[in-house]
Short mmCIF file of C-alpha atoms and ligand atoms in Angstrom, two decimals:
data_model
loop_
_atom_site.label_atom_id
_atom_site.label_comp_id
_atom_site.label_asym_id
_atom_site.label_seq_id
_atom_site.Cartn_x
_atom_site.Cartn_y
_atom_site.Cartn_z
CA UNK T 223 0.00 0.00 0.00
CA UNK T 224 1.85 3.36 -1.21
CA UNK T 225 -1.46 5.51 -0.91
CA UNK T 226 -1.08 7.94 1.93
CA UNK T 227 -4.14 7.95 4.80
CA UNK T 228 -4.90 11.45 3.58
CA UNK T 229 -5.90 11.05 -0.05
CA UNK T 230 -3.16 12.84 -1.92
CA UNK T 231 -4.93 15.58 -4.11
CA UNK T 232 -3.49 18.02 -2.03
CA UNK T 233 0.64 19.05 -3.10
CA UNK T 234 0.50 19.82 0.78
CA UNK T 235 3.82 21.77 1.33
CA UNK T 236 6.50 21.74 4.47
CA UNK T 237 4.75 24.07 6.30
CA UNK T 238 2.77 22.01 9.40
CA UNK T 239 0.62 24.56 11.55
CA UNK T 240 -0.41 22.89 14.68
CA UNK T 241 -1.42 27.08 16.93
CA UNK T 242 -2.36 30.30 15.42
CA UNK T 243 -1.68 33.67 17.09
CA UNK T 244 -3.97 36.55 15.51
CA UNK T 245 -1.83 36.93 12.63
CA UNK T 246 0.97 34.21 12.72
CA UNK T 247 0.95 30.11 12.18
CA UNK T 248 3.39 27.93 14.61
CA UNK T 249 4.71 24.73 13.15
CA UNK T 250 5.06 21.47 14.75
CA UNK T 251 8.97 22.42 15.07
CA UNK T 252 8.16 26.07 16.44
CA UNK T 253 8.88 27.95 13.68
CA UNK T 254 6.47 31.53 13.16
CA UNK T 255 4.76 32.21 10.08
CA UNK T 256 3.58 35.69 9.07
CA UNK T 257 -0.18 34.66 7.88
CA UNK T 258 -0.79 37.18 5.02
CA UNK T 259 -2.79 34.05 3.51
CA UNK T 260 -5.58 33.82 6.03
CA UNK T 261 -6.65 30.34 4.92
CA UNK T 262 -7.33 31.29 1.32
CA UNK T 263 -9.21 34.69 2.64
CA UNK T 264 -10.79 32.77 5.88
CA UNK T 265 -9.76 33.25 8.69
CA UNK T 266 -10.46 37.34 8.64
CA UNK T 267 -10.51 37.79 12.30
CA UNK T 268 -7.21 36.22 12.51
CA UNK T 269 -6.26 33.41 14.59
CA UNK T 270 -7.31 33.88 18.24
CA UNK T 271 -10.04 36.05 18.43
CA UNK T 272 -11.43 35.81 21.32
CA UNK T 273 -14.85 37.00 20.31
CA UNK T 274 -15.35 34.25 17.88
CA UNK T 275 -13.21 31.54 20.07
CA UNK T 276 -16.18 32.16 22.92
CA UNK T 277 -19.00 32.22 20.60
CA UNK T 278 -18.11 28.56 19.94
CA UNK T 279 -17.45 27.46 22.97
CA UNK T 280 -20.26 28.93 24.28
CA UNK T 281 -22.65 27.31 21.48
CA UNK T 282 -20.68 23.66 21.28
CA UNK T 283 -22.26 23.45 25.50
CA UNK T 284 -25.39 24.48 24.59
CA UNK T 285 -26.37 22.98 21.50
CA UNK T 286 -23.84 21.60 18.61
CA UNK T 287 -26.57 20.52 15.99
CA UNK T 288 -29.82 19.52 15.38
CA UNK T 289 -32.03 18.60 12.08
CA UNK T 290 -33.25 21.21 10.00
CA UNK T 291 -36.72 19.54 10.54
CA UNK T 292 -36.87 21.83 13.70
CA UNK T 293 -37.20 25.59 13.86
CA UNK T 294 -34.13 27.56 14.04
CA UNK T 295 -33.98 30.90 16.11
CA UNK T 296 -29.98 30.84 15.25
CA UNK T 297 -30.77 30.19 11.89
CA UNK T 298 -33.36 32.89 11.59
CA UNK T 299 -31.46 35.74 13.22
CA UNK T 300 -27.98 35.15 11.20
CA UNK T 301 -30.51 35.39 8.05
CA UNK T 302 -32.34 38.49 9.34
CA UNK T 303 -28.93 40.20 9.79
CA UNK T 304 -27.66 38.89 6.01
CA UNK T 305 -30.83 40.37 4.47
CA UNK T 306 -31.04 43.34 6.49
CA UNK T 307 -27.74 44.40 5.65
CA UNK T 308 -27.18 42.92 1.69
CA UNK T 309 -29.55 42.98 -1.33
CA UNK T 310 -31.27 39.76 -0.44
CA UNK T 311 -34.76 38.62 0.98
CA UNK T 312 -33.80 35.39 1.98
CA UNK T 313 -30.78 32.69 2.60
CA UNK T 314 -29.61 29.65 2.04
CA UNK T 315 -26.60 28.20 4.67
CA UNK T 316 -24.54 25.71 3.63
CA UNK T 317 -21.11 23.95 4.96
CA UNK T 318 -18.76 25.35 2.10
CA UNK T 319 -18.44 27.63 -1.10
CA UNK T 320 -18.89 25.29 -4.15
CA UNK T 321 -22.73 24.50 -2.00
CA UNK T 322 -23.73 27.98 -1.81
CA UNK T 323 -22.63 28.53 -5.69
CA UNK T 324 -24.08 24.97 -6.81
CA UNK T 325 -27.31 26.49 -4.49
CA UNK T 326 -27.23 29.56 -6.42
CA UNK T 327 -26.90 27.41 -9.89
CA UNK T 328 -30.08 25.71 -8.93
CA UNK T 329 -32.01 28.48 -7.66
CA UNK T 330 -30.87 30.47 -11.32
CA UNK T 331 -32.52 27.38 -13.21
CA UNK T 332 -35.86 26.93 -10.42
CA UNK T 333 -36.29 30.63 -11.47
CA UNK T 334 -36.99 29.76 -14.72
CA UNK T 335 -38.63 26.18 -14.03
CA UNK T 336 -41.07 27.99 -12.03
CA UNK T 337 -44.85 28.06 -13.76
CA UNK T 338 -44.37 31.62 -14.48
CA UNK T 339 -40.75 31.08 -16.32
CA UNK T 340 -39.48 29.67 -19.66
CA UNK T 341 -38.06 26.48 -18.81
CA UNK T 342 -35.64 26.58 -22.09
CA UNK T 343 -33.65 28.93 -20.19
CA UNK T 344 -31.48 26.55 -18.71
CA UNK T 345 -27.84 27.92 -19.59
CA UNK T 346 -26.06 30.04 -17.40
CA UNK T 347 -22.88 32.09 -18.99
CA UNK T 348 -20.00 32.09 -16.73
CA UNK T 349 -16.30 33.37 -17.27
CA UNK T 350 -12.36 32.45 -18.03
CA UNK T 351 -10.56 31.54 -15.17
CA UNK T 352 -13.11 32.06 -13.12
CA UNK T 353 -13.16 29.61 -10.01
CA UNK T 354 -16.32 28.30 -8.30
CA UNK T 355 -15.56 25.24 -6.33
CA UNK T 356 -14.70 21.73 -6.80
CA UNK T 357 -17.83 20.15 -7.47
CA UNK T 358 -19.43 18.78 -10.52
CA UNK T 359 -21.84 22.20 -11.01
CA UNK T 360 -18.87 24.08 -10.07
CA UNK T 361 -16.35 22.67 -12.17
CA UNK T 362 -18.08 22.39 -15.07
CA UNK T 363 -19.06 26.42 -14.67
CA UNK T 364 -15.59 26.79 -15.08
CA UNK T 365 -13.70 26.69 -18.33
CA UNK T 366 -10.45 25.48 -16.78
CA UNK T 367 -9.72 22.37 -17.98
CA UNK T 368 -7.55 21.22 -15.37
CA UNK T 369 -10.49 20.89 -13.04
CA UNK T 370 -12.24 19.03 -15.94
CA UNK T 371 -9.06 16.13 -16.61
CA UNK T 372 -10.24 12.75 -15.48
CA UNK T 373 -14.01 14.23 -14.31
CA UNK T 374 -15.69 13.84 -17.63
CA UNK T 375 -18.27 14.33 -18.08
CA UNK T 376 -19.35 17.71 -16.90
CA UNK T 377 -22.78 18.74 -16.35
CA UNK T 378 -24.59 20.56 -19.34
CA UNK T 379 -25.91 24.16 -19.31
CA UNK T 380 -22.83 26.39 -19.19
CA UNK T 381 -20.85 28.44 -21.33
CA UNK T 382 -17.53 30.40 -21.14
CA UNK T 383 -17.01 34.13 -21.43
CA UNK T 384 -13.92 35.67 -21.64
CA UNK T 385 -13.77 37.73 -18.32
CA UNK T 386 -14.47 41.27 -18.07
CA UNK T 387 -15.48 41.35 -21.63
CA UNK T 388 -19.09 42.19 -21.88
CA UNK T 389 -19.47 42.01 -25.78
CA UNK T 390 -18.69 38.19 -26.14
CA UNK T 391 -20.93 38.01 -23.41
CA UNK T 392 -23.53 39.43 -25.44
CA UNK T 393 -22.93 37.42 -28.25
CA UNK T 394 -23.19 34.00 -26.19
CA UNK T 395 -27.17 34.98 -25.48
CA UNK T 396 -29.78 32.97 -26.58
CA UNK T 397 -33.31 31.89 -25.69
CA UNK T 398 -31.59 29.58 -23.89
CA UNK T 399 -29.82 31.42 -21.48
CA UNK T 400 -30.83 31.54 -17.89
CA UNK T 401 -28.41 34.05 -16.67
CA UNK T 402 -24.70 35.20 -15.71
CA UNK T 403 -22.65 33.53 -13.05
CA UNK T 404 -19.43 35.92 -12.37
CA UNK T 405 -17.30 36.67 -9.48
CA UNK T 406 -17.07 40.55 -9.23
CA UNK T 407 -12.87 40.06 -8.25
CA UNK T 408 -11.55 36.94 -9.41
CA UNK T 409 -9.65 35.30 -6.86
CA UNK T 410 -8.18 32.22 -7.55
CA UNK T 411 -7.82 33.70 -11.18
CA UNK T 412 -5.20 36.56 -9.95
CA UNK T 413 -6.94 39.45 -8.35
CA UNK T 414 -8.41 40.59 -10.87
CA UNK T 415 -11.67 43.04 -10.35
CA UNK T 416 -14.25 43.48 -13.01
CA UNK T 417 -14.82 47.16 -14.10
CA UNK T 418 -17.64 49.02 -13.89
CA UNK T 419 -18.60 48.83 -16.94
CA UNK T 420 -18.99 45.26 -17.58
CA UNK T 421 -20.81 45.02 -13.98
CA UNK T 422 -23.19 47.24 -14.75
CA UNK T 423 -23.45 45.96 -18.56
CA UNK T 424 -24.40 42.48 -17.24
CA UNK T 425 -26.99 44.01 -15.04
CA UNK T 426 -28.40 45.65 -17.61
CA UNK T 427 -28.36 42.70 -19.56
CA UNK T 428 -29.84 40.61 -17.36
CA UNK T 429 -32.63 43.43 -16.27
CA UNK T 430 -33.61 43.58 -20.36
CA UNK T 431 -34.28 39.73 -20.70
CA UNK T 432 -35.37 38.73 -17.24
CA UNK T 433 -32.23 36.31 -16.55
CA UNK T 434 -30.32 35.86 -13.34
CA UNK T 435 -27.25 37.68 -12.24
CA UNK T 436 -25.61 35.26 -10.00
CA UNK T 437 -22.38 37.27 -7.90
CA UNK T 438 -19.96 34.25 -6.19
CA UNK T 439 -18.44 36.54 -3.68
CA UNK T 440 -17.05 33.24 -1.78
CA UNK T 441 -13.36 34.55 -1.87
CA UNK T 442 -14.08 38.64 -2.43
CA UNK T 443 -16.91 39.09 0.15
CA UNK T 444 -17.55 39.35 3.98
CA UNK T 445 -15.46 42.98 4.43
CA UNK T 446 -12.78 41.80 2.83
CA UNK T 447 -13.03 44.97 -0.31
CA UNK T 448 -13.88 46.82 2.57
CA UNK T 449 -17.58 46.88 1.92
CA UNK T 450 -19.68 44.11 3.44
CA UNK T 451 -19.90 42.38 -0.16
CA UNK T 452 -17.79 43.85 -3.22
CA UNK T 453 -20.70 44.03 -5.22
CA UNK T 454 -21.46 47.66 -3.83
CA UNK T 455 -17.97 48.95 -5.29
CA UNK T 456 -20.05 48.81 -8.14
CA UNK T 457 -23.51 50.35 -7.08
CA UNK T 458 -25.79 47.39 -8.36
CA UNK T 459 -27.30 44.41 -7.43
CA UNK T 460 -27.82 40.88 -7.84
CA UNK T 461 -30.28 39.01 -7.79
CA UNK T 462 -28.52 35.70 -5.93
CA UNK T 463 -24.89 35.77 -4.65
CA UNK T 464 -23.18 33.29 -2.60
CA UNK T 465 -20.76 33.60 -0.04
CA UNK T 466 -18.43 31.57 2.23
CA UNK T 467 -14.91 31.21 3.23
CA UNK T 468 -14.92 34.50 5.98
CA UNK T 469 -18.05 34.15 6.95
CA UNK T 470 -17.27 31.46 9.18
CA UNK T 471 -14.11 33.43 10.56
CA UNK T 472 -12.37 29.51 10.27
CA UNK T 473 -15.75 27.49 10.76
CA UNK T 474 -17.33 25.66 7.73
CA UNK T 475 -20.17 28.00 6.90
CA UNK T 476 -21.23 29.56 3.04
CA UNK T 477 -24.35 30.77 2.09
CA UNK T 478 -27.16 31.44 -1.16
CA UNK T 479 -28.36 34.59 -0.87
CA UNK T 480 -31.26 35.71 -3.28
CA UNK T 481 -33.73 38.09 -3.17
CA UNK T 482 -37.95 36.82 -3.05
CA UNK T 483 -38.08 36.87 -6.70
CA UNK T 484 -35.35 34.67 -7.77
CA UNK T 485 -35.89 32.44 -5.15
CA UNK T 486 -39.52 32.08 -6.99
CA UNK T 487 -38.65 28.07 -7.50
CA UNK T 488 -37.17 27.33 -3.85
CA UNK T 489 -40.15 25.92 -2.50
CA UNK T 490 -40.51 23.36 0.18
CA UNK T 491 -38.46 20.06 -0.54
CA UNK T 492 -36.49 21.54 -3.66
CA UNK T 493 -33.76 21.59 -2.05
CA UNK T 494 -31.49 20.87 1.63
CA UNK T 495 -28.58 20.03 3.62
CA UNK T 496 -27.85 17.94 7.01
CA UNK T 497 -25.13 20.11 8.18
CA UNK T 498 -26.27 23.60 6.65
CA UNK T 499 -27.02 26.48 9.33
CA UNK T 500 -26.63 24.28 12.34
CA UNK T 501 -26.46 26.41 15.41
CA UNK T 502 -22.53 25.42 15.70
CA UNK T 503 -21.88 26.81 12.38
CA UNK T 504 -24.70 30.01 13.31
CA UNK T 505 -22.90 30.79 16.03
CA UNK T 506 -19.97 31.60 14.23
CA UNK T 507 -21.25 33.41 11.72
CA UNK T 508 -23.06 35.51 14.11
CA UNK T 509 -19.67 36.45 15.75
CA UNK T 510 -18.02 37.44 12.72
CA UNK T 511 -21.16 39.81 11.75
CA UNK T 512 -20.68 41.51 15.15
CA UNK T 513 -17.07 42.05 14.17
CA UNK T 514 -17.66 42.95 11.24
CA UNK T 515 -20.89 44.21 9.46
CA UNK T 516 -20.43 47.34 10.95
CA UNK T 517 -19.05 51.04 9.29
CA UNK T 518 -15.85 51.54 11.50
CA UNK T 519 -14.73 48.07 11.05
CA UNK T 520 -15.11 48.24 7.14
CA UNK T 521 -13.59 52.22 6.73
CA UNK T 522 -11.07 50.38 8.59
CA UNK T 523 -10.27 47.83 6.51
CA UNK T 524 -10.87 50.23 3.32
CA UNK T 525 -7.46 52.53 5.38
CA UNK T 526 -5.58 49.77 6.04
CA UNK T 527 -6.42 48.81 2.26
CA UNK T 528 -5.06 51.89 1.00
CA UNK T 529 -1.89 51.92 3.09
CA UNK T 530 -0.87 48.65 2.17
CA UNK T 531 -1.68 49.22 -1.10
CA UNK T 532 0.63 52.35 -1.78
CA UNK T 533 3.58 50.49 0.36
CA UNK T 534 3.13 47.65 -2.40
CA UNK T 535 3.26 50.13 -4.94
CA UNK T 536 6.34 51.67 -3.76
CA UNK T 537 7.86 48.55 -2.78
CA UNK T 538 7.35 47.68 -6.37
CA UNK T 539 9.16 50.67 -8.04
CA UNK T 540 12.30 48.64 -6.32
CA UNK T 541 12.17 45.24 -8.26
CA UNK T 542 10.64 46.40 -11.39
CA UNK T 543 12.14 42.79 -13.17
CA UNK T 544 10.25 41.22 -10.62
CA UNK T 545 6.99 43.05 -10.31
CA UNK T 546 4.62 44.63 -12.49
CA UNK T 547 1.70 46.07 -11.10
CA UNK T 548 -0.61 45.98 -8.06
CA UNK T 549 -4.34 45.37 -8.11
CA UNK T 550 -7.06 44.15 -6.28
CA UNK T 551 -9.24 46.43 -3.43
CA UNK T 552 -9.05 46.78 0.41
CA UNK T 553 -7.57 43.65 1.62
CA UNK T 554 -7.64 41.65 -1.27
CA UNK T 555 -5.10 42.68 -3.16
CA UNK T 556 -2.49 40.56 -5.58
CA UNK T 557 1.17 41.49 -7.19
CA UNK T 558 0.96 40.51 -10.62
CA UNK T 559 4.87 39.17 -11.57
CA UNK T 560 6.84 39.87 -14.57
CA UNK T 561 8.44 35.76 -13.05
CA UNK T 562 6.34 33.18 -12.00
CA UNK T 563 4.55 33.86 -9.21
CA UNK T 564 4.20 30.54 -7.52
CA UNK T 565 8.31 29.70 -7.34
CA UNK T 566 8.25 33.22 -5.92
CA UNK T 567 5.74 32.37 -3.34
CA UNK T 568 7.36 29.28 -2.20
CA UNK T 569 10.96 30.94 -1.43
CA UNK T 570 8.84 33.86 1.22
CA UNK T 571 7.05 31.03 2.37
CA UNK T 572 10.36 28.27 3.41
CA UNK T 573 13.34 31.04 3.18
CA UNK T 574 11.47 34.42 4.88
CA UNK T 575 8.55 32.77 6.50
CA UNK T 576 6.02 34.58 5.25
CA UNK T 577 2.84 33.03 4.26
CA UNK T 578 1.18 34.20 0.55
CA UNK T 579 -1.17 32.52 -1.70
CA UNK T 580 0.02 32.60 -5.24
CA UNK T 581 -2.57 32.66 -8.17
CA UNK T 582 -3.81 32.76 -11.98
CA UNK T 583 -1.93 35.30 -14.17
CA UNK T 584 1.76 35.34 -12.33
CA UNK T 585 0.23 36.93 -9.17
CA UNK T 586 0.94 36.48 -6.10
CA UNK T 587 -1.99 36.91 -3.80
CA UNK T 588 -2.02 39.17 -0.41
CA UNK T 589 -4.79 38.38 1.57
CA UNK T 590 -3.85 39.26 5.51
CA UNK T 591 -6.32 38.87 8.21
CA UNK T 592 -8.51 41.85 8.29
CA UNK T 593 -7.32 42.65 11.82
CA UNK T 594 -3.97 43.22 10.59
CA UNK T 595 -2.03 46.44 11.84
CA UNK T 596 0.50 48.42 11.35
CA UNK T 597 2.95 46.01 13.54
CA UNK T 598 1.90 42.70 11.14
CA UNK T 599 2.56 45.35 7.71
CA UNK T 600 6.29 46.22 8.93
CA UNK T 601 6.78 42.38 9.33
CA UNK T 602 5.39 41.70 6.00
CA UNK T 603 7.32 44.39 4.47
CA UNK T 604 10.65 43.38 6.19
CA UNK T 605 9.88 39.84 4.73
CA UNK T 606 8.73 40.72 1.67
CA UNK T 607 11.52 42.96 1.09
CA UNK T 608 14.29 40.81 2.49
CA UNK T 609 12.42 37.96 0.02
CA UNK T 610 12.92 40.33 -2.98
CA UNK T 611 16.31 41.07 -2.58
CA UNK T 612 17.53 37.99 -2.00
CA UNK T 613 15.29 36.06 -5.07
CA UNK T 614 16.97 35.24 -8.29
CA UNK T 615 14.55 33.95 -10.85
CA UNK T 616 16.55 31.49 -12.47
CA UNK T 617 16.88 29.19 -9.33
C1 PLP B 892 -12.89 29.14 -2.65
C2 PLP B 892 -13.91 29.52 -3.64
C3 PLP B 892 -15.02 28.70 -3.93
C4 PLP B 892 -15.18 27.32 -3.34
O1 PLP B 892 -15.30 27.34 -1.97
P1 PLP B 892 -15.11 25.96 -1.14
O2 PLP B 892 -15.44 26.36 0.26
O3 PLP B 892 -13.69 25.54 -1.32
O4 PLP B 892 -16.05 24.98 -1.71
C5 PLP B 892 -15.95 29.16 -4.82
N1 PLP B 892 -15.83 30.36 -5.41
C6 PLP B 892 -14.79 31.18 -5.16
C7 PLP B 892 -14.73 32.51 -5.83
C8 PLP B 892 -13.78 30.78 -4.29
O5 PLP B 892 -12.72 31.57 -4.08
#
């Protein structure tokens, strides 16, 4: 037997994190790790906060789970705060991103399914490198076809868009199209934020042939940007969205969030999950709202945003064989490479300690916990530097 315990899809690196201290990981050998990773854009209140440590605890003595055949006042008053505060009506919880965007998927096609839709529309058009999860649904709404080797074959009813481009969009449409899938900042695909235009030229599109505009904010949401959800950089709407990774703060939690018309065909039975909303998984959520969803903790994050930001762009100016540009907004921001990214991102990583996430496009991603100050930006810059100067390309 030469298969390891742990199923080996994962090129799982050196690094072996066994504490976490607000913004640093400590291996199994002691060694400290500047987190500027954050679990992929997770773990936004850092490591050890305290408010979202006791909201677990606190909820694990009381009551860990129960069946979604029973009322849920947890369940209820996370929702009440998620529509209260985004576009929606109503909400969805499930245990991970690729649920809430294969929730969203379905809810885009029960729109149309319903009595009062055309049930042709059945097609939804998503975008190049975009990145929605690991699922069937959500690797088949992606065109890489990486995801797709050895999976075949993938579920009908999507087709690809080049990203940010709202004219081949346009010409994809037909009477079979049910809507747009699109993440407003790529993530996984490099940091890269849709402009205005081709935001508010999908809404428009979607508004003149009554098809659904599907956000997946599951990497770029949850104060990361600085607002509560990107989406309101842009000054429209969806009309379903779904969101994960911070929203738990570290605990499994993602949600579909539509508003009461798309969610026409989400009736009783069409749709569920075991695990989805427990009061565990509520109570974490809730903590992370209270640290969160609130104006001084997002101008906050929208400073440090900026700050970082212009130190990146200076630090830049210094390397300019390395580095070409900076992008991104708030705290999620990525340095697009003139090298590859990803040998760059191992040497901070096992020679500086310093923990990245590279990405799509040559870039390597900066995604610190939002409770990052100015002590955790010297560090990263002292690293970061120190990384720079002593990198050479060519191995
Ligand atoms: C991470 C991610 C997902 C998938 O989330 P999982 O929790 O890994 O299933 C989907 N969409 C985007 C944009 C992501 O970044």
């Amino acid at each position: 037997m030469s298969i390891s315990p742990l199923m080996p899809v994962y090129p799982r690196c050196g690094v072996r994190p066994v504490k976490g201290e607000h913004c640093h990981l400590i291996d199994e050998d002691g060694t400290r790790y500047l987190d500027f990773a954050s679990g992929i854009a997770v773990n936004l209140l850092g490591h050890s906060h305290a408010g979202l440590i006791g909201a677990i605890q606190q909820q694990a003595e009381t009551l860990m789970h129960v069946s979604n055949l029973y009322g849920s006042p947890q369940g209820e008053a996370l929702a009440q705060r998620l529509v209260d505060k985004t576009f929606a009506d109503t909400v969805f919880f499930t245990n991970s991103g690729a649920e809430a965007v294969e929730a969203a998927i379905k809810t885009a096609r029960a729109y149309h399914q319903h009595e009062d839709g055309d049930g042709n529309r059945t097609e939804l058009i998503t975008f190049t490198n975009a990145f929605h999860g690991r699922t069937m649904a959500t690797i088949s709404a992606s065109n890489q076809e990486k995801m797709h080797k050895g999976f075949m074959p993938l579920l009908a009813g999507f087709q690809y868009a080049e990203f940010d481009n709202l004219e081949h969009a346009k010409s994809l449409m037909s009477d079979k199209t049910a809507g747009f899938l699109v993440e407003p900042i790529q993530g996984e695909g490099g940091i890269r934020p849709a402009s205005d235009e081709f935001m508010h030229g999908l809404r428009a599109l979607a508004d003149e042939n009554d098809l659904m505009l599907i956000f997946d904010e599951v990497q770029c949401g949850v104060a990361r940007t600085g607002k509560l959800y990107a989406y309101e950089h842009y000054g429209i709407e969806p009309d379903i969205m779904a969101t994960a990774k911070g929203i738990g703060g570290g605990f499994p939690l993602g949600a579909c969030l539509a508003t009461e018309k798309a969610a026409r065909g989400m009736g009783f039975g069409t749709h569920g999950s075991t695990y989805g909303g427990n009061p565990l998984a509520m109570a974490a959520g809730t903590a992370v709202m209270d640290a969160v969803a609130n104006d001084e903790f997002l101008a906050e994050v929208t400073e440090k945003g900026e700050r970082l930001r212009s130190r990146l762009e200076q630090f830049i100016g210094n390397y300019p064989d390395l580095f070409e540009l900076v992008r991104g907004k708030g705290l999620m921001l990525g340095l697009k490479m003139k090298v590859e990214s990803r040998p760059f991102f191992v040497h901070l990583r096992d020679n500086h300690q310093l923990l990245t996430v590279a990405a799509g496009d040559n870039t390597l991603r900066v995604l610190p916990p939002l409770v990052a100050g100015d002590a955790e930006f010297d560090e990263f810059f002292d690293k970061l530097s120190a990384g720079a100067a002593s990198y050479d390309p060519a191995g």
